PDB file of N, CA and C in Angstrom:
ATOM      1  N   UNK Q 271      27.681  18.009   1.181  1.00 53.00           N
ATOM      2  CA  UNK Q 271      26.254  18.199   1.314  1.00 53.00           C
ATOM      3  C   UNK Q 271      25.878  19.624   0.954  1.00 53.00           C
ATOM      4  N   UNK Q 272      24.751  19.760   0.329  1.00 60.00           N
ATOM      5  CA  UNK Q 272      24.208  21.086   0.066  1.00 60.00           C
ATOM      6  C   UNK Q 272      23.210  21.433   1.153  1.00 60.00           C
ATOM      7  N   UNK Q 273      22.895  22.697   1.252  1.00 60.00           N
ATOM      8  CA  UNK Q 273      21.934  23.153   2.258  1.00 60.00           C
ATOM      9  C   UNK Q 273      20.577  22.477   2.074  1.00 60.00           C
ATOM     10  N   UNK Q 274      20.223  22.188   0.835  1.00 60.00           N
ATOM     11  CA  UNK Q 274      18.936  21.544   0.562  1.00 60.00           C
ATOM     12  C   UNK Q 274      18.877  20.122   1.119  1.00 60.00           C
ATOM     13  N   UNK Q 275      20.053  19.484   1.240  1.00 60.00           N
ATOM     14  CA  UNK Q 275      20.116  18.112   1.736  1.00 60.00           C
ATOM     15  C   UNK Q 275      19.820  18.014   3.227  1.00 60.00           C
ATOM     16  N   UNK Q 276      20.075  19.086   3.932  1.00 61.00           N
ATOM     17  CA  UNK Q 276      19.885  19.090   5.381  1.00 61.00           C
ATOM     18  C   UNK Q 276      18.717  20.004   5.706  1.00 61.00           C
ATOM     19  N   UNK Q 277      17.686  19.440   6.301  1.00 60.00           N
ATOM     20  CA  UNK Q 277      16.493  20.221   6.603  1.00 60.00           C
ATOM     21  C   UNK Q 277      16.285  20.292   8.110  1.00 60.00           C
ATOM     22  N   UNK Q 278      17.202  20.917   8.788  1.00 60.00           N
ATOM     23  CA  UNK Q 278      17.111  21.046  10.236  1.00 60.00           C
ATOM     24  C   UNK Q 278      15.970  21.990  10.576  1.00 60.00           C
ATOM     25  N   UNK Q 279      15.186  21.575  11.546  1.00 60.00           N
ATOM     26  CA  UNK Q 279      14.096  22.425  11.998  1.00 60.00           C
ATOM     27  C   UNK Q 279      12.834  22.300  11.173  1.00 60.00           C
ATOM     28  N   UNK Q 280      12.907  21.594  10.081  1.00 58.00           N
ATOM     29  CA  UNK Q 280      11.721  21.402   9.252  1.00 58.00           C
ATOM     30  C   UNK Q 280      11.148  20.029   9.558  1.00 58.00           C
ATOM     31  N   UNK Q 281       9.986  20.016  10.137  1.00 62.00           N
ATOM     32  CA  UNK Q 281       9.347  18.747  10.473  1.00 62.00           C
ATOM     33  C   UNK Q 281       7.960  18.703   9.874  1.00 62.00           C
ATOM     34  N   UNK Q 282       7.460  17.512   9.756  1.00 63.00           N
ATOM     35  CA  UNK Q 282       6.102  17.343   9.273  1.00 63.00           C
ATOM     36  C   UNK Q 282       5.142  17.543  10.432  1.00 63.00           C
ATOM     37  N   UNK Q 283       3.949  18.034  10.145  1.00 66.00           N
ATOM     38  CA  UNK Q 283       2.960  18.168  11.211  1.00 66.00           C
ATOM     39  C   UNK Q 283       2.666  16.814  11.851  1.00 66.00           C
ATOM     40  N   UNK Q 284       2.319  16.832  13.121  1.00 65.00           N
ATOM     41  CA  UNK Q 284       2.040  15.607  13.860  1.00 65.00           C
ATOM     42  C   UNK Q 284       0.915  14.811  13.213  1.00 65.00           C
ATOM     43  N   UNK Q 285      -0.054  15.495  12.619  1.00 67.00           N
ATOM     44  CA  UNK Q 285      -1.172  14.794  11.975  1.00 67.00           C
ATOM     45  C   UNK Q 285      -0.669  13.881  10.861  1.00 67.00           C
ATOM     46  N   UNK Q 286       0.318  14.333  10.092  1.00 69.00           N
ATOM     47  CA  UNK Q 286       0.874  13.512   9.013  1.00 69.00           C
ATOM     48  C   UNK Q 286       1.576  12.287   9.563  1.00 69.00           C
ATOM     49  N   UNK Q 287       2.266  12.438  10.667  1.00 70.00           N
ATOM     50  CA  UNK Q 287       2.964  11.324  11.300  1.00 70.00           C
ATOM     51  C   UNK Q 287       1.971  10.273  11.760  1.00 70.00           C
ATOM     52  N   UNK Q 288       0.902  10.714  12.403  1.00 70.00           N
ATOM     53  CA  UNK Q 288      -0.123   9.773  12.867  1.00 70.00           C
ATOM     54  C   UNK Q 288      -0.764   9.058  11.695  1.00 70.00           C
ATOM     55  N   UNK Q 289      -1.023   9.795  10.626  1.00 75.00           N
ATOM     56  CA  UNK Q 289      -1.605   9.184   9.441  1.00 75.00           C
ATOM     57  C   UNK Q 289      -0.694   8.130   8.855  1.00 75.00           C
ATOM     58  N   UNK Q 290       0.583   8.383   8.869  1.00 86.00           N
ATOM     59  CA  UNK Q 290       1.552   7.433   8.346  1.00 86.00           C
ATOM     60  C   UNK Q 290       1.565   6.158   9.175  1.00 86.00           C
ATOM     61  N   UNK Q 291       1.579   6.281  10.488  1.00 89.00           N
ATOM     62  CA  UNK Q 291       1.551   5.104  11.360  1.00 89.00           C
ATOM     63  C   UNK Q 291       0.258   4.334  11.151  1.00 89.00           C
ATOM     64  N   UNK Q 292      -0.853   5.044  11.076  1.00 89.00           N
ATOM     65  CA  UNK Q 292      -2.158   4.424  10.845  1.00 89.00           C
ATOM     66  C   UNK Q 292      -2.127   3.619   9.547  1.00 89.00           C
ATOM     67  N   UNK Q 293      -1.611   4.227   8.493  1.00 92.00           N
ATOM     68  CA  UNK Q 293      -1.555   3.555   7.191  1.00 92.00           C
ATOM     69  C   UNK Q 293      -0.647   2.332   7.225  1.00 92.00           C
ATOM     70  N   UNK Q 294       0.487   2.451   7.903  1.00 94.00           N
ATOM     71  CA  UNK Q 294       1.419   1.320   8.004  1.00 94.00           C
ATOM     72  C   UNK Q 294       0.789   0.176   8.792  1.00 94.00           C
ATOM     73  N   UNK Q 295       0.129   0.505   9.889  1.00 95.00           N
ATOM     74  CA  UNK Q 295      -0.515  -0.512  10.707  1.00 95.00           C
ATOM     75  C   UNK Q 295      -1.623  -1.207   9.919  1.00 95.00           C
ATOM     76  N   UNK Q 296      -2.414  -0.421   9.217  1.00 95.00           N
ATOM     77  CA  UNK Q 296      -3.503  -0.981   8.409  1.00 95.00           C
ATOM     78  C   UNK Q 296      -2.950  -1.929   7.349  1.00 95.00           C
ATOM     79  N   UNK Q 297      -1.881  -1.525   6.689  1.00 95.00           N
ATOM     80  CA  UNK Q 297      -1.263  -2.363   5.657  1.00 95.00           C
ATOM     81  C   UNK Q 297      -0.721  -3.657   6.252  1.00 95.00           C
ATOM     82  N   UNK Q 298      -0.067  -3.571   7.402  1.00 97.00           N
ATOM     83  CA  UNK Q 298       0.471  -4.757   8.064  1.00 97.00           C
ATOM     84  C   UNK Q 298      -0.647  -5.730   8.437  1.00 97.00           C
ATOM     85  N   UNK Q 299      -1.727  -5.207   8.977  1.00 97.00           N
ATOM     86  CA  UNK Q 299      -2.858  -6.062   9.352  1.00 97.00           C
ATOM     87  C   UNK Q 299      -3.479  -6.692   8.112  1.00 97.00           C
ATOM     88  N   UNK Q 300      -3.652  -5.898   7.068  1.00 96.00           N
ATOM     89  CA  UNK Q 300      -4.236  -6.413   5.827  1.00 96.00           C
ATOM     90  C   UNK Q 300      -3.375  -7.524   5.229  1.00 96.00           C
ATOM     91  N   UNK Q 301      -2.066  -7.302   5.179  1.00 97.00           N
ATOM     92  CA  UNK Q 301      -1.157  -8.320   4.638  1.00 97.00           C
ATOM     93  C   UNK Q 301      -1.185  -9.594   5.483  1.00 97.00           C
ATOM     94  N   UNK Q 302      -1.212  -9.429   6.785  1.00 97.00           N
ATOM     95  CA  UNK Q 302      -1.229 -10.591   7.673  1.00 97.00           C
ATOM     96  C   UNK Q 302      -2.510 -11.383   7.485  1.00 97.00           C
ATOM     97  N   UNK Q 303      -3.630 -10.699   7.373  1.00 97.00           N
ATOM     98  CA  UNK Q 303      -4.901 -11.391   7.134  1.00 97.00           C
ATOM     99  C   UNK Q 303      -4.871 -12.158   5.811  1.00 97.00           C
ATOM    100  N   UNK Q 304      -4.263 -11.579   4.796  1.00 96.00           N
ATOM    101  CA  UNK Q 304      -4.141 -12.277   3.513  1.00 96.00           C
ATOM    102  C   UNK Q 304      -3.287 -13.531   3.659  1.00 96.00           C
ATOM    103  N   UNK Q 305      -2.199 -13.426   4.426  1.00 98.00           N
ATOM    104  CA  UNK Q 305      -1.302 -14.568   4.615  1.00 98.00           C
ATOM    105  C   UNK Q 305      -1.979 -15.735   5.325  1.00 98.00           C
ATOM    106  N   UNK Q 306      -2.936 -15.438   6.191  1.00 98.00           N
ATOM    107  CA  UNK Q 306      -3.614 -16.495   6.955  1.00 98.00           C
ATOM    108  C   UNK Q 306      -5.029 -16.734   6.431  1.00 98.00           C
ATOM    109  N   UNK Q 307      -5.260 -16.320   5.185  1.00 97.00           N
ATOM    110  CA  UNK Q 307      -6.544 -16.543   4.513  1.00 97.00           C
ATOM    111  C   UNK Q 307      -7.729 -16.015   5.308  1.00 97.00           C
ATOM    112  N   UNK Q 308      -7.553 -14.844   5.923  1.00 96.00           N
ATOM    113  CA  UNK Q 308      -8.652 -14.191   6.623  1.00 96.00           C
ATOM    114  C   UNK Q 308      -8.917 -14.685   8.030  1.00 96.00           C
ATOM    115  N   UNK Q 309      -8.108 -15.604   8.517  1.00 97.00           N
ATOM    116  CA  UNK Q 309      -8.302 -16.143   9.866  1.00 97.00           C
ATOM    117  C   UNK Q 309      -7.854 -15.099  10.889  1.00 97.00           C
ATOM    118  N   UNK Q 310      -8.831 -14.473  11.556  1.00 97.00           N
ATOM    119  CA  UNK Q 310      -8.528 -13.382  12.483  1.00 97.00           C
ATOM    120  C   UNK Q 310      -7.772 -13.856  13.716  1.00 97.00           C
ATOM    121  N   UNK Q 311      -8.056 -15.048  14.177  1.00 98.00           N
ATOM    122  CA  UNK Q 311      -7.349 -15.572  15.350  1.00 98.00           C
ATOM    123  C   UNK Q 311      -5.866 -15.744  15.043  1.00 98.00           C
ATOM    124  N   UNK Q 312      -5.567 -16.360  13.893  1.00 98.00           N
ATOM    125  CA  UNK Q 312      -4.166 -16.549  13.507  1.00 98.00           C
ATOM    126  C   UNK Q 312      -3.475 -15.212  13.239  1.00 98.00           C
ATOM    127  N   UNK Q 313      -4.196 -14.294  12.616  1.00 98.00           N
ATOM    128  CA  UNK Q 313      -3.617 -12.977  12.336  1.00 98.00           C
ATOM    129  C   UNK Q 313      -3.265 -12.258  13.634  1.00 98.00           C
ATOM    130  N   UNK Q 314      -4.166 -12.295  14.592  1.00 98.00           N
ATOM    131  CA  UNK Q 314      -3.915 -11.645  15.882  1.00 98.00           C
ATOM    132  C   UNK Q 314      -2.699 -12.260  16.565  1.00 98.00           C
ATOM    133  N   UNK Q 315      -2.597 -13.577  16.512  1.00 98.00           N
ATOM    134  CA  UNK Q 315      -1.440 -14.257  17.112  1.00 98.00           C
ATOM    135  C   UNK Q 315      -0.141 -13.815  16.446  1.00 98.00           C
ATOM    136  N   UNK Q 316      -0.132 -13.766  15.117  1.00 98.00           N
ATOM    137  CA  UNK Q 316       1.076 -13.352  14.393  1.00 98.00           C
ATOM    138  C   UNK Q 316       1.455 -11.912  14.701  1.00 98.00           C
ATOM    139  N   UNK Q 317       0.440 -11.074  14.876  1.00 98.00           N
ATOM    140  CA  UNK Q 317       0.686  -9.657  15.130  1.00 98.00           C
ATOM    141  C   UNK Q 317       1.001  -9.368  16.596  1.00 98.00           C
ATOM    142  N   UNK Q 318       0.749 -10.352  17.454  1.00 98.00           N
ATOM    143  CA  UNK Q 318       1.017 -10.162  18.874  1.00 98.00           C
ATOM    144  C   UNK Q 318      -0.002  -9.282  19.568  1.00 98.00           C
ATOM    145  N   UNK Q 319      -1.241  -9.314  19.053  1.00 98.00           N
ATOM    146  CA  UNK Q 319      -2.325  -8.549  19.666  1.00 98.00           C
ATOM    147  C   UNK Q 319      -3.492  -9.481  19.945  1.00 98.00           C
ATOM    148  N   UNK Q 320      -4.406  -9.026  20.777  1.00 98.00           N
ATOM    149  CA  UNK Q 320      -5.572  -9.851  21.080  1.00 98.00           C
ATOM    150  C   UNK Q 320      -6.547  -9.816  19.907  1.00 98.00           C
ATOM    151  N   UNK Q 321      -7.396 -10.817  19.841  1.00 98.00           N
ATOM    152  CA  UNK Q 321      -8.419 -10.854  18.797  1.00 98.00           C
ATOM    153  C   UNK Q 321      -9.350  -9.654  18.942  1.00 98.00           C
ATOM    154  N   UNK Q 322      -9.597  -9.250  20.172  1.00 98.00           N
ATOM    155  CA  UNK Q 322     -10.457  -8.086  20.418  1.00 98.00           C
ATOM    156  C   UNK Q 322      -9.826  -6.816  19.836  1.00 98.00           C
ATOM    157  N   UNK Q 323      -8.534  -6.640  20.049  1.00 98.00           N
ATOM    158  CA  UNK Q 323      -7.833  -5.480  19.494  1.00 98.00           C
ATOM    159  C   UNK Q 323      -7.881  -5.507  17.972  1.00 98.00           C
ATOM    160  N   UNK Q 324      -7.675  -6.672  17.396  1.00 98.00           N
ATOM    161  CA  UNK Q 324      -7.736  -6.795  15.940  1.00 98.00           C
ATOM    162  C   UNK Q 324      -9.119  -6.415  15.431  1.00 98.00           C
ATOM    163  N   UNK Q 325     -10.142  -6.922  16.063  1.00 97.00           N
ATOM    164  CA  UNK Q 325     -11.513  -6.593  15.633  1.00 97.00           C
ATOM    165  C   UNK Q 325     -11.790  -5.101  15.766  1.00 97.00           C
ATOM    166  N   UNK Q 326     -11.319  -4.492  16.853  1.00 97.00           N
ATOM    167  CA  UNK Q 326     -11.510  -3.049  17.033  1.00 97.00           C
ATOM    168  C   UNK Q 326     -10.802  -2.257  15.938  1.00 97.00           C
ATOM    169  N   UNK Q 327      -9.608  -2.675  15.586  1.00 96.00           N
ATOM    170  CA  UNK Q 327      -8.859  -1.983  14.537  1.00 96.00           C
ATOM    171  C   UNK Q 327      -9.548  -2.151  13.185  1.00 96.00           C
ATOM    172  N   UNK Q 328     -10.042  -3.334  12.897  1.00 96.00           N
ATOM    173  CA  UNK Q 328     -10.751  -3.557  11.636  1.00 96.00           C
ATOM    174  C   UNK Q 328     -12.017  -2.710  11.569  1.00 96.00           C
ATOM    175  N   UNK Q 329     -12.727  -2.591  12.683  1.00 96.00           N
ATOM    176  CA  UNK Q 329     -13.925  -1.749  12.729  1.00 96.00           C
ATOM    177  C   UNK Q 329     -13.551  -0.285  12.498  1.00 96.00           C
ATOM    178  N   UNK Q 330     -12.422   0.133  13.060  1.00 93.00           N
ATOM    179  CA  UNK Q 330     -11.964   1.514  12.880  1.00 93.00           C
ATOM    180  C   UNK Q 330     -11.619   1.788  11.419  1.00 93.00           C
ATOM    181  N   UNK Q 331     -11.079   0.799  10.722  1.00 91.00           N
ATOM    182  CA  UNK Q 331     -10.737   0.990   9.316  1.00 91.00           C
ATOM    183  C   UNK Q 331     -11.989   1.137   8.459  1.00 91.00           C
ATOM    184  N   UNK Q 332     -13.071   0.502   8.868  1.00 90.00           N
ATOM    185  CA  UNK Q 332     -14.325   0.619   8.119  1.00 90.00           C
ATOM    186  C   UNK Q 332     -14.993   1.961   8.367  1.00 90.00           C
ATOM    187  N   UNK Q 333     -14.809   2.527   9.562  1.00 81.00           N
ATOM    188  CA  UNK Q 333     -15.436   3.792   9.936  1.00 81.00           C
ATOM    189  C   UNK Q 333     -14.386   4.760  10.480  1.00 81.00           C
ATOM    190  N   UNK Q 334     -13.471   5.235   9.637  1.00 70.00           N
ATOM    191  CA  UNK Q 334     -12.357   6.049  10.136  1.00 70.00           C
ATOM    192  C   UNK Q 334     -12.774   7.378  10.754  1.00 70.00           C
ATOM    193  N   UNK Q 335     -13.889   7.940  10.355  1.00 65.00           N
ATOM    194  CA  UNK Q 335     -14.324   9.231  10.888  1.00 65.00           C
ATOM    195  C   UNK Q 335     -14.773   9.101  12.334  1.00 65.00           C
ATOM    196  N   UNK Q 336     -15.370   7.979  12.685  1.00 52.00           N
ATOM    197  CA  UNK Q 336     -15.874   7.774  14.035  1.00 52.00           C
ATOM    198  C   UNK Q 336     -14.753   7.526  15.027  1.00 52.00           C
ATOM    199  N   UNK Q 337     -13.576   7.140  14.568  1.00 48.00           N
ATOM    200  CA  UNK Q 337     -12.482   6.782  15.472  1.00 48.00           C
ATOM    201  C   UNK Q 337     -11.392   7.786  15.450  1.00 48.00           C
TER     202      UNK Q 337
END
């Protein structure tokens, strides 16, 4: 291994990590909705979340600054 291969002590800012999780979650929800032809009830069941949580997340994706 070279020194460049090991980046001990170098981490990404927490904001980037949160953004990554947000993006992954959004993509997972979007893909699931496509798989169930937009049926929010079925999507929520597949994702293991309540329909209310799914609706809240979808609203947050439409208005990301407010959330």
